[in-house]
Coordinates of C-alpha atoms (C1' of nucleotides) in Angstrom, one line a residue:
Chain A
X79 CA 9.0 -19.1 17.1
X80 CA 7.8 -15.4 17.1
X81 CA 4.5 -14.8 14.9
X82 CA 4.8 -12.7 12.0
X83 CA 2.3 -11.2 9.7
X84 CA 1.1 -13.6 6.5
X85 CA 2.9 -13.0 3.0
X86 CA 1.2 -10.5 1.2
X87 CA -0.6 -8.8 4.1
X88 CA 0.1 -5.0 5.6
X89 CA 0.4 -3.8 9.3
X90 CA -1.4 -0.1 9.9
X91 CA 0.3 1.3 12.3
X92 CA -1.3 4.6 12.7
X93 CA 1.1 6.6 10.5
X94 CA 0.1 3.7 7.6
X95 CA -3.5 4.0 8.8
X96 CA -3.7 7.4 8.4
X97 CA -2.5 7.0 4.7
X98 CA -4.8 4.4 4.6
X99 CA -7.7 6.8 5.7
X100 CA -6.4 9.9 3.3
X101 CA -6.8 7.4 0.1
X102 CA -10.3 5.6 1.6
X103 CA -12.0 8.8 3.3
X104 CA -11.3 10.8 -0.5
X105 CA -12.9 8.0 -2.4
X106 CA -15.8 8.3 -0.3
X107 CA -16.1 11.7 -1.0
X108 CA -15.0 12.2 -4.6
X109 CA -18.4 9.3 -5.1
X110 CA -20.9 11.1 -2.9
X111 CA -20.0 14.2 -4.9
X112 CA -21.2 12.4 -8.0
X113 CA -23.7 11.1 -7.0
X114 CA -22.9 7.5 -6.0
X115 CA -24.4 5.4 -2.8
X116 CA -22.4 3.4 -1.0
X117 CA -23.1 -0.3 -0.4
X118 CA -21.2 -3.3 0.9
X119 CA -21.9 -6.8 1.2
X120 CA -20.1 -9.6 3.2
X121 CA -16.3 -10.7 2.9
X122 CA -16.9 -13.9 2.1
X123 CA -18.9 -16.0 0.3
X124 CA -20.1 -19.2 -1.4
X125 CA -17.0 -20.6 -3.3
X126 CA -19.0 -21.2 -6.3
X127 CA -20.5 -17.7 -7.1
X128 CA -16.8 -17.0 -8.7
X129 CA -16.4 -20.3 -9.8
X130 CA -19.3 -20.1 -12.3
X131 CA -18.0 -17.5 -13.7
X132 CA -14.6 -18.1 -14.0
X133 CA -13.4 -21.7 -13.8
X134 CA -10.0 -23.1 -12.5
X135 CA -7.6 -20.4 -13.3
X136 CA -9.1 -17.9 -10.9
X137 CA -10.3 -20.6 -8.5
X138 CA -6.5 -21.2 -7.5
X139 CA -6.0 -17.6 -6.4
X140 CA -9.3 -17.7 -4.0
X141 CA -8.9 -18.0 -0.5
X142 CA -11.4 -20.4 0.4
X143 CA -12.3 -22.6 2.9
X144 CA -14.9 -25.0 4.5
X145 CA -17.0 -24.0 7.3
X146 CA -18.5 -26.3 9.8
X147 CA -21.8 -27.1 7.8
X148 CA -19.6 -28.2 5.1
X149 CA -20.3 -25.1 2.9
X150 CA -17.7 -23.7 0.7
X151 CA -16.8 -20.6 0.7
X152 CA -14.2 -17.9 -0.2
X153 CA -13.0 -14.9 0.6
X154 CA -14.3 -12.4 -1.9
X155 CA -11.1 -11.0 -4.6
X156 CA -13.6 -8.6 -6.2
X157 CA -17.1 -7.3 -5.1
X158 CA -18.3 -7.5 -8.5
X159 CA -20.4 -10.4 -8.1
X160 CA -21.7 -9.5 -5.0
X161 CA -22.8 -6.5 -6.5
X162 CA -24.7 -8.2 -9.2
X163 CA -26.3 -10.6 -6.5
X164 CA -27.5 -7.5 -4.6
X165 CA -28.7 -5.8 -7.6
X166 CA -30.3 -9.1 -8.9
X167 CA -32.2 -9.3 -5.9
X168 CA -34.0 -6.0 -6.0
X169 CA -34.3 -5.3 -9.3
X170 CA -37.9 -4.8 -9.7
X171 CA -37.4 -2.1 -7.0
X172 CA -34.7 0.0 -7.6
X173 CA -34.5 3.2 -9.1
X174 CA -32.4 3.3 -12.2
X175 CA -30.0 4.2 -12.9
X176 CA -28.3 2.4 -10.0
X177 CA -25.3 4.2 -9.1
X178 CA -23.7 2.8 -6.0
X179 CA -19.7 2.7 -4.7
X180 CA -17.9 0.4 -2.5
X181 CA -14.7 0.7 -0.6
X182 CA -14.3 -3.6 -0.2
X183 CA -11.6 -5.3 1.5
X184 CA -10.3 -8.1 -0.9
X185 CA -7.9 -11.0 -0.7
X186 CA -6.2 -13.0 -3.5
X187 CA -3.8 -15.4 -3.2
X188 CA -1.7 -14.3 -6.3
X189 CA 2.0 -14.0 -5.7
X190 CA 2.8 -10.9 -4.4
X191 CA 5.0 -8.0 -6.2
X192 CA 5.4 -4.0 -6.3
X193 CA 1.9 -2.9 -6.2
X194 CA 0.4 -6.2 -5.8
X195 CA -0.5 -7.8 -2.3
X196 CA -2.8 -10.4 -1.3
X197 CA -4.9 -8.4 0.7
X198 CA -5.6 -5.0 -0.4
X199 CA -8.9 -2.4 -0.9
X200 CA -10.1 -1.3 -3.7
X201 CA -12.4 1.7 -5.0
X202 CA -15.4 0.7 -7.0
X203 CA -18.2 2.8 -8.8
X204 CA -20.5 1.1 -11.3
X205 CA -23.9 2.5 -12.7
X206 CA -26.0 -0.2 -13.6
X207 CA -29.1 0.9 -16.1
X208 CA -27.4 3.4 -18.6
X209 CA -26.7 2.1 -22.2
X210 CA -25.5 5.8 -23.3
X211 CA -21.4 6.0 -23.1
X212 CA -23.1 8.7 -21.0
X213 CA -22.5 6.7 -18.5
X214 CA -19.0 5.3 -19.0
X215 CA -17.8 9.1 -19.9
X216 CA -19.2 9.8 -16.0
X217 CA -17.4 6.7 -14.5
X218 CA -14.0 8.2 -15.9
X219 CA -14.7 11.6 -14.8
X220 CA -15.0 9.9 -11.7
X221 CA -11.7 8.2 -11.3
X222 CA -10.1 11.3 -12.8
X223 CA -11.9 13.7 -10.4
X224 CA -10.4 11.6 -7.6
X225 CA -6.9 11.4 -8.9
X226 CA -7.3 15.4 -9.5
X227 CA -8.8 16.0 -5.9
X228 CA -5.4 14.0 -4.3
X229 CA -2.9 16.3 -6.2
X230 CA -2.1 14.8 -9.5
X231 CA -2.5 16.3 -12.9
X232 CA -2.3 15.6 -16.4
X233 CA 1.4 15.2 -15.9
X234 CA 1.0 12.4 -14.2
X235 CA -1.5 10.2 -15.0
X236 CA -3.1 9.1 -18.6
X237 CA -6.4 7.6 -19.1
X238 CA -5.9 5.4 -22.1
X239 CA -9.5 4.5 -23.5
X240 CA -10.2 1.7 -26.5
X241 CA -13.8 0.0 -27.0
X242 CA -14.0 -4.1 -27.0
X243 CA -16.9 -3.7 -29.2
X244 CA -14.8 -1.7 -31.8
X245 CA -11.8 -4.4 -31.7
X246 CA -14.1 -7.3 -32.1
X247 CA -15.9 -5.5 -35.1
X248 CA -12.6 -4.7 -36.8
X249 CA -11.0 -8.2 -36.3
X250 CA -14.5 -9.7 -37.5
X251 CA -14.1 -7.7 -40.6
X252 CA -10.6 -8.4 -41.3
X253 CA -12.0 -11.7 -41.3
X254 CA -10.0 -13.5 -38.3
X255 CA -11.6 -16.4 -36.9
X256 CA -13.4 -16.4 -33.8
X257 CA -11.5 -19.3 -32.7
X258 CA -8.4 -17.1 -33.0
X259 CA -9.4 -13.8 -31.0
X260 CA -8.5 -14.8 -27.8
X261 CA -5.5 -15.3 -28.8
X262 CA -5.1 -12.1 -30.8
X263 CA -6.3 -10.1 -27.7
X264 CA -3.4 -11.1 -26.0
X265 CA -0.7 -10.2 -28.0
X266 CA -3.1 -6.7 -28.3
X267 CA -2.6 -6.1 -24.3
X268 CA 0.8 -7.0 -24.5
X269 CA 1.6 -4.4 -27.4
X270 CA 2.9 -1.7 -24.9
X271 CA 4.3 -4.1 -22.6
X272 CA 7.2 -6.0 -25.0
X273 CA 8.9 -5.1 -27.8
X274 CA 8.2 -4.6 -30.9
X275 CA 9.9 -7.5 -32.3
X276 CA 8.0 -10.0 -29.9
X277 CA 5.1 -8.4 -30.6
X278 CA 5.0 -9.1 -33.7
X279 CA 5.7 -12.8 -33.1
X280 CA 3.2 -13.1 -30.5
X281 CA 0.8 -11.8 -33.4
X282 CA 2.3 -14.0 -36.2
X283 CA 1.6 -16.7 -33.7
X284 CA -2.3 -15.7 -33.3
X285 CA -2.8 -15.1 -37.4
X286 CA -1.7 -17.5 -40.0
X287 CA -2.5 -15.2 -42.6
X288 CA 0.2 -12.7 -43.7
X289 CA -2.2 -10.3 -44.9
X290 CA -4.6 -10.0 -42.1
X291 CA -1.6 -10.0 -39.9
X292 CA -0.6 -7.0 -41.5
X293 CA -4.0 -5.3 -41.2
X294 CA -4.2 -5.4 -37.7
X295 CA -0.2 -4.2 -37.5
X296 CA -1.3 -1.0 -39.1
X297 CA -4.6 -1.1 -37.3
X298 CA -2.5 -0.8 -33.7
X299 CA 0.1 2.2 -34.9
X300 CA -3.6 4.1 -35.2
X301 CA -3.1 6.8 -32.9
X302 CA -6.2 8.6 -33.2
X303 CA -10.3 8.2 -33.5
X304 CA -10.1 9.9 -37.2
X305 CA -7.6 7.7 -38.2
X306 CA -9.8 4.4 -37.8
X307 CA -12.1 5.3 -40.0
X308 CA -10.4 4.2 -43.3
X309 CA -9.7 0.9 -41.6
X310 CA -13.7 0.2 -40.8
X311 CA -14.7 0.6 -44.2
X312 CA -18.4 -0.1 -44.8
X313 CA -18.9 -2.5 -41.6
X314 CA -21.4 -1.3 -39.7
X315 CA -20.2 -3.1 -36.3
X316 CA -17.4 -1.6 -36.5
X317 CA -18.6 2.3 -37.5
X318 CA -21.3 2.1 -34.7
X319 CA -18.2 1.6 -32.7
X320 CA -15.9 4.2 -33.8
X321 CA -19.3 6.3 -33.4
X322 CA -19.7 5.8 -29.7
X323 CA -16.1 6.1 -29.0
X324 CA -16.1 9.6 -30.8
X325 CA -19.0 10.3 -28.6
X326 CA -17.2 8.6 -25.5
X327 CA -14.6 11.6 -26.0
X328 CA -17.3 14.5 -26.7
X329 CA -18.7 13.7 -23.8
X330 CA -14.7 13.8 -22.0
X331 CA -13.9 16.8 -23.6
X332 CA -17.7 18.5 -21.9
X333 CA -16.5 17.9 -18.8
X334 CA -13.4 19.3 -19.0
X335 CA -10.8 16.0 -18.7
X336 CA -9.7 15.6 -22.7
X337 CA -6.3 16.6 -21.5
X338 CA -6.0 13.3 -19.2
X339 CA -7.7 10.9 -21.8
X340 CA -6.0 9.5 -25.2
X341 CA -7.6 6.7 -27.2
X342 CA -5.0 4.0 -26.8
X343 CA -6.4 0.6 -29.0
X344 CA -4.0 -1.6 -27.3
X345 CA -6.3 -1.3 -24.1
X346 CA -8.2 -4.7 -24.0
X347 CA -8.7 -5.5 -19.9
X348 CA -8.4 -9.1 -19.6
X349 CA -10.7 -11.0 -21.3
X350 CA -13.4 -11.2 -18.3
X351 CA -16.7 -9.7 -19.1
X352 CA -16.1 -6.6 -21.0
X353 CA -18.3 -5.3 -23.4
X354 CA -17.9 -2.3 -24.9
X355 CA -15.4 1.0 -23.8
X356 CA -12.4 -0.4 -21.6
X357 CA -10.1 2.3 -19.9
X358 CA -7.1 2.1 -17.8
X359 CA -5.0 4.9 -15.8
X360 CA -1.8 4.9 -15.6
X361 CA 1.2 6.6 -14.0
X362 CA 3.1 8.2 -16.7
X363 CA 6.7 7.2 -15.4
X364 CA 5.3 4.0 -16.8
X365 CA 7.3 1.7 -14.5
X366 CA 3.8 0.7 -12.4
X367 CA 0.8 -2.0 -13.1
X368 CA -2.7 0.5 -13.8
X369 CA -3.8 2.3 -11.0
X370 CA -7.6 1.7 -12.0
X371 CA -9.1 -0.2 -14.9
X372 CA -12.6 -0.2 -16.0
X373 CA -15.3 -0.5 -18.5
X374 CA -18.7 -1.8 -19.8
X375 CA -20.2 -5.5 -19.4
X376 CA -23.3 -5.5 -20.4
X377 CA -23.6 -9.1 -19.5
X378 CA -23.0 -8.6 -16.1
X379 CA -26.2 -9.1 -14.2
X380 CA -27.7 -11.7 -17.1
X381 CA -24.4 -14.0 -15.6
X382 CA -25.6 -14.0 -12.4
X383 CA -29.0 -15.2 -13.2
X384 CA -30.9 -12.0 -13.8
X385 CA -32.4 -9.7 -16.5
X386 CA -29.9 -8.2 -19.2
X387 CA -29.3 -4.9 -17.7
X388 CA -26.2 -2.6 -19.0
X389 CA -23.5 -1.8 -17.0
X390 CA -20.3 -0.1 -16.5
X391 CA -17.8 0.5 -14.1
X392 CA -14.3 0.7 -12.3
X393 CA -11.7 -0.4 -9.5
X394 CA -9.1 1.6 -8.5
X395 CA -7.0 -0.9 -6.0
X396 CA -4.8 1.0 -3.2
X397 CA -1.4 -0.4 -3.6
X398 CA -0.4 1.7 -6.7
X399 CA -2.0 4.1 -5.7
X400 CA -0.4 4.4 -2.6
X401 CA 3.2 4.0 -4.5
X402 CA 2.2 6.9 -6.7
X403 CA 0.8 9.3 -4.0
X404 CA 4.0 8.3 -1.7
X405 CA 6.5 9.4 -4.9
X406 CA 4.8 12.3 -5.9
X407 CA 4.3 13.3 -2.0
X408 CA 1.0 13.8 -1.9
X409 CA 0.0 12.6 1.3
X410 CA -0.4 15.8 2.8
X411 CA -1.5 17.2 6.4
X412 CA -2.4 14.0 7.4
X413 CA -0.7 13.9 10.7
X414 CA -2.8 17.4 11.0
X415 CA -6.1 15.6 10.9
X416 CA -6.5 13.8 13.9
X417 CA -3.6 15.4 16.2
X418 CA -4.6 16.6 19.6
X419 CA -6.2 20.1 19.7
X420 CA -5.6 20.6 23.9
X421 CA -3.1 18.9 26.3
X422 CA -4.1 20.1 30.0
X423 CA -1.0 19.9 32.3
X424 CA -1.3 20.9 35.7
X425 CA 1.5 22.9 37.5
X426 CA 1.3 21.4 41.0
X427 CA 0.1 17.4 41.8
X428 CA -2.5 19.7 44.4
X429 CA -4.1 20.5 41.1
X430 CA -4.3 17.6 39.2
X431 CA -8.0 17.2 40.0
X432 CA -8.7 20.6 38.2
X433 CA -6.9 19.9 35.3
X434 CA -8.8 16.3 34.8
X435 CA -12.2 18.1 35.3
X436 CA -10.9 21.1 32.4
X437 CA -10.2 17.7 29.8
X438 CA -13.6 16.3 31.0
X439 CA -15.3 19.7 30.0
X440 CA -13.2 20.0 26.6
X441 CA -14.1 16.3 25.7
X442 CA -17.6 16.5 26.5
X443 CA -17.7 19.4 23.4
X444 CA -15.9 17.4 21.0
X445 CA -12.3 18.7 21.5
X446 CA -9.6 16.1 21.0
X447 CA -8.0 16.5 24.4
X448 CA -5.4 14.8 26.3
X449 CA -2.6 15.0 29.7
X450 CA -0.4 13.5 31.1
X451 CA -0.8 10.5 34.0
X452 CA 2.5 10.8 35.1
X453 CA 2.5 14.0 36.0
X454 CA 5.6 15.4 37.6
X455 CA 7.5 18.7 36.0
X456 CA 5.8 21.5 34.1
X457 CA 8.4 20.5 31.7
X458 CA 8.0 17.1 31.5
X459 CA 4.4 17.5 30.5
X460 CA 5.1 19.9 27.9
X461 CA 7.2 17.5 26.2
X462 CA 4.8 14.6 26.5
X463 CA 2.7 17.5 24.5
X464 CA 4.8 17.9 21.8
X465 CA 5.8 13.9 21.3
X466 CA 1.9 14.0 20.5
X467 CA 2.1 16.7 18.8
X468 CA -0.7 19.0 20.4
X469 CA -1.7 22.5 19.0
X470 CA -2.5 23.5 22.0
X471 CA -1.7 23.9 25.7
X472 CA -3.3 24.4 28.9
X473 CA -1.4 24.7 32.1
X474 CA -3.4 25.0 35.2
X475 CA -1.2 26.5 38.0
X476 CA -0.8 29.3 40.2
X477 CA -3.2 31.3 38.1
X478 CA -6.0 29.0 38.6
X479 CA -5.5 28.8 42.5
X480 CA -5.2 32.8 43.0
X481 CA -7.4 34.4 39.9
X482 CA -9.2 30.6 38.6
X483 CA -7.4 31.5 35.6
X484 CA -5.2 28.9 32.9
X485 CA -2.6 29.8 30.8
X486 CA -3.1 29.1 27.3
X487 CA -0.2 28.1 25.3
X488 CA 0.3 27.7 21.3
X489 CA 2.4 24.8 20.9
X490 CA 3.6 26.5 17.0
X491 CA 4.5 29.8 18.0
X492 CA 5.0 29.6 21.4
X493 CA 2.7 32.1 22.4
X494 CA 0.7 32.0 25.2
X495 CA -1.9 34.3 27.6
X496 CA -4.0 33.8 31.0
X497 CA -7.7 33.8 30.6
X498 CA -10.4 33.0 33.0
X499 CA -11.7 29.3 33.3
X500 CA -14.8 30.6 32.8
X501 CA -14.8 32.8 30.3
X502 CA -12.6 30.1 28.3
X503 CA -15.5 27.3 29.0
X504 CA -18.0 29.8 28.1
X505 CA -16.6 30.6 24.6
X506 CA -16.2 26.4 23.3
Chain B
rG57 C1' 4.4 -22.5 -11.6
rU58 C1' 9.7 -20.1 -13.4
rG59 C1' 14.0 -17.1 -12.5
rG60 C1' 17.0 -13.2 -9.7
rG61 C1' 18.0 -10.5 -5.0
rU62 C1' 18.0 -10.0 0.3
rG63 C1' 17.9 -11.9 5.6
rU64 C1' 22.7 -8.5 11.5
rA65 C1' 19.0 -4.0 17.4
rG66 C1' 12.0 -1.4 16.8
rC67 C1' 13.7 1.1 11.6
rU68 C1' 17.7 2.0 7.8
rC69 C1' 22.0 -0.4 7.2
rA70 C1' 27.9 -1.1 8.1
rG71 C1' 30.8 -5.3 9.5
rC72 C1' 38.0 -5.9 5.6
rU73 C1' 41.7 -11.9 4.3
rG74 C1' 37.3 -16.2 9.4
rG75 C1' 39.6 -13.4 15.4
rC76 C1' 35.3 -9.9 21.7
rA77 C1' 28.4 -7.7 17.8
rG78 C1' 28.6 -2.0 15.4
rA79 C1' 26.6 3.1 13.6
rG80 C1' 22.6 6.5 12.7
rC81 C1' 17.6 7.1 13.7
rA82 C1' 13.8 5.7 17.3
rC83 C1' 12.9 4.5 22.5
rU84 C1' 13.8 5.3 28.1
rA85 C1' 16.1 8.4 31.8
rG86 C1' 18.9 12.7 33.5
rA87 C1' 20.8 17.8 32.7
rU88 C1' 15.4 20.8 33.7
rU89 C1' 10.2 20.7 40.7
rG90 C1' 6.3 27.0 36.1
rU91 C1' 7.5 26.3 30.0
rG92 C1' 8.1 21.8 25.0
rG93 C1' 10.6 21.0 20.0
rU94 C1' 17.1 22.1 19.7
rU95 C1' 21.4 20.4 22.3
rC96 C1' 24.4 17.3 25.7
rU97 C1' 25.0 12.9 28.7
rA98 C1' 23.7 8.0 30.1
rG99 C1' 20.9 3.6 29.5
rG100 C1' 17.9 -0.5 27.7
rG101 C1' 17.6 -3.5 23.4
rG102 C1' 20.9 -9.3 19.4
rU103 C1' 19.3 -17.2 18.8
rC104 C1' 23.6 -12.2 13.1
rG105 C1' 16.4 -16.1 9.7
rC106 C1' 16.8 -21.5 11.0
rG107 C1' 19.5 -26.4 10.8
rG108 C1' 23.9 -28.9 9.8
rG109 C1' 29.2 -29.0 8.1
rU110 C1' 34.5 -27.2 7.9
rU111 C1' 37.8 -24.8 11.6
rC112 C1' 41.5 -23.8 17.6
rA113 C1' 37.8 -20.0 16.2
rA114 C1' 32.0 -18.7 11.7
rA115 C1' 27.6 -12.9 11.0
rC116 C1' 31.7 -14.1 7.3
rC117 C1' 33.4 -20.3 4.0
rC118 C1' 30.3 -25.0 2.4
rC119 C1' 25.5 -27.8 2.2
rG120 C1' 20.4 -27.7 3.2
rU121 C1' 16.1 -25.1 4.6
rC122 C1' 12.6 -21.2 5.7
rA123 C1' 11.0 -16.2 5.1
rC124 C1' 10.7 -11.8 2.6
rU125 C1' 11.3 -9.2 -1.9
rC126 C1' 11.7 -8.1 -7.3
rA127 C1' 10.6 -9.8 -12.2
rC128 C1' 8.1 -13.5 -15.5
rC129 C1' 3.1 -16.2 -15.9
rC130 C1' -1.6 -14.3 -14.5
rC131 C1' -4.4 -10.3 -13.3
rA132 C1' -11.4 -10.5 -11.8

RNA sequence: GUGGGUGUAGCUCAGCUGGCAGAGCACUAGAUUGUGGUUCUAGGGGUCGCGGGUUCAAACCCCGUCACUCACCCCA
């Protein structure tokens, strides 16, 4: 039986590598430009550092496995908490704010679907030490500087922003249980995902009470910050929140991104650890899963046994991405990159020896350089130079035996002229 | 966990009412021993996912099974 790759995994061959590399090599960038260090930890480890936080549910889509000692472990599906570990374990003596990045490879053994695999990479920034929205307001900048930096605009993707804090505080003072939020979140992140009809149903199933039902009804056709305000009343939870937000979006508009960001109070994340602010991108055709989601849990390093330090951050996974990049065709020059600067074909087999020593002497000062070990016809080489697509030629020949001269040959226009080996050498 | 779709050459897919296994692209070679991409010619490459059944005869019909995929659930 022939072997074939396991569900839910990719083959790079190097055209899907060098995708690969375009989306990986610009997240690298886009953080180092704003000021994030890069970290990494291992890709597995112990089982139970994301069961404590997260029970059965999420245990069932781990990877894990027992090693020899009898230890359990798992493949990590998030870096999160390896993150928090390394953080937790220097605390006293790092810097603040922390601002690191990470480029993981995770695996979860969900069921894979369009923009959904079991093994996949993911982008994430967090700053660790900043209770200012500051800080959040720099994390999007971030995601949207990188989605601007690849191509897309406005046009194509939406940041849609909403605060836990402020949807807590509102369903508080509408008076819904705490027992019933969980449920009431749900039918919140589901709000732009079903109809209206079931919607409402899903929310008549999470509040008994007709009136409150109705409150938060009106409460999610709120399409703006300004419109909120009538709905918060006196509270003060819930006007603290609606202030940070408004600042949240001062702070946008600064920096030039308003025109990507909308408040959007359906956006709840999950139910994980979230805090405060919550964003997710989106593709606007509106037919993918996010393309990043983030936010603030301030809880985050307290979980995992160490002070109460603030915290924000994001993931952007590669899979939608890559769908959106690949539709809007914005993986561009990438078979430019890497492709072979000289091919050195010789003329005559007498001179093969020549044309070895010229790649030698292009390698040695960094030029990606290649020829053929077959040989055989001036043409034949050539040919072997454009199947790799070289931008240059070099054919040693007659020239070289007479004048020690190559030809010099543009593989785009065609072009081509003698020059000495020595002069040519000289120049690199 | 639930429901749909698809499995035929490396890739994308045709294949009629059951009758010799096909095309395009890609690959290799030649046309072309000092000039590539285009073109032309030739060639290699198949357990028709797998197992069983019906039939003189199955890629095709029936039963089972596996894989992949899409959607739901979930989504750190």
């Amino acid at each position: 039986m022939e072997i074939q790759s396991v569900k839910g995994t990719r083959d790079f061959y190097p055209e899907d590598m060098a995708k690969r590399n375009f989306i990986a090599d610009l997240w690298k960038e886009v953080s180092l430009r704003n000021g994030f260090a890069e970290f990494d930890g291992p890709i597995f480890e112990y089982l139970a550092m994301y069961q404590q936080k997260s029970g059965e549910e999420i245990s069932s889509q781990l990877f894990a496995f027992e090693d020899r000692g009898g230890r359990m472990l798992a493949i990590r599906p998030e870096i999160t908490p390896t993150l928090a570990r390394m953080v937790n374990q220097r605390i006293n003596t790092l810097p603040r704010p922390i601002k690191w990045f990470s480029v993981p490879r995770l695996c979860r053994a969900e069921r894979p679907q369009k923009g959904r695999l079991r093994e996949f990479f993911q982008w994430n920034i967090d700053i660790i030490g900043v209770d200012d929205c500051l800080a959040d307001a720099e994390v999007i900048f971030c995601a949207v500087d990188y989605l601007m930096q690849a191509g897309l605009t406005s046009d194509d993707v939406v940041v849609r922003i909403s605060s836990r804090r402020l949807i807590a505080a509102l369903l508080e003072y509408f008076g819904i249980e705490k027992e019933g939020l969980e449920k009431v979140y749900s039918a919140l992140d589901k709000k732009s995902k079903v109809p209206a009809e079931v919607f409402e149903k899903m929310l008549a199933e999470a509040i008994g009470d007709a009136n409150k039902r109705q409150k938060v009804l009106e409460l999610m056709s709120v399409g703006s910050l300004t419109q909120l305000e009538s709905f918060a009343g006196e509270d003060k939870n819930a006007k603290d929140a609606i202030e940070e937000l408004k600042r949240l979006f001062n702070y946008l508009n600064i920096m030039g991104i308003t025109e990507f960001c909308r408040f959007d109070i359906s956006i709840v994340r999950g139910l994980a650890y979230y805090t405060g602010v919550v964003f997710e991108i989106y593709d606007k055709s509106e037919q993918l899963r996010a393309i990043c989601g983030g936010g603030r849990y301030d809880n985050l390093l307290a979980d995992f046994g160490g002070p109460k330090i603030s915290a924000t951050g994001m993931g952007m996974g590669d899979c939608v991405l890559g769908i959106v990049l690949e539709e809007r065709g914005l993986f561009k020059n990438i078979s430019e990159k890497n492709k072979i600067e000289y091919f050195v074909t010789y003329a005559d087999e007498a001179l093969k020896s020549e044309a070895l020593k010229m790649v030698a002497s292009l390698r040695r000062v960094g030029k990606r350089t290649d020829f053929s070990y077959k040989g055989g016809a001036l043409g034949k080489q050539l040919k072997q130079a454009s199947a790799v697509n070289a931008a240059m030629c070099i054919i040693v020949g007659d020239e070289f035996t007479q004048k020690k001269q190559i030809v010099i040959k543009n593989m785009g226009s065609g072009e081509q002229s003698s020059v000495d080996v020595s002069d040519f050498l000289g120049r690199l």
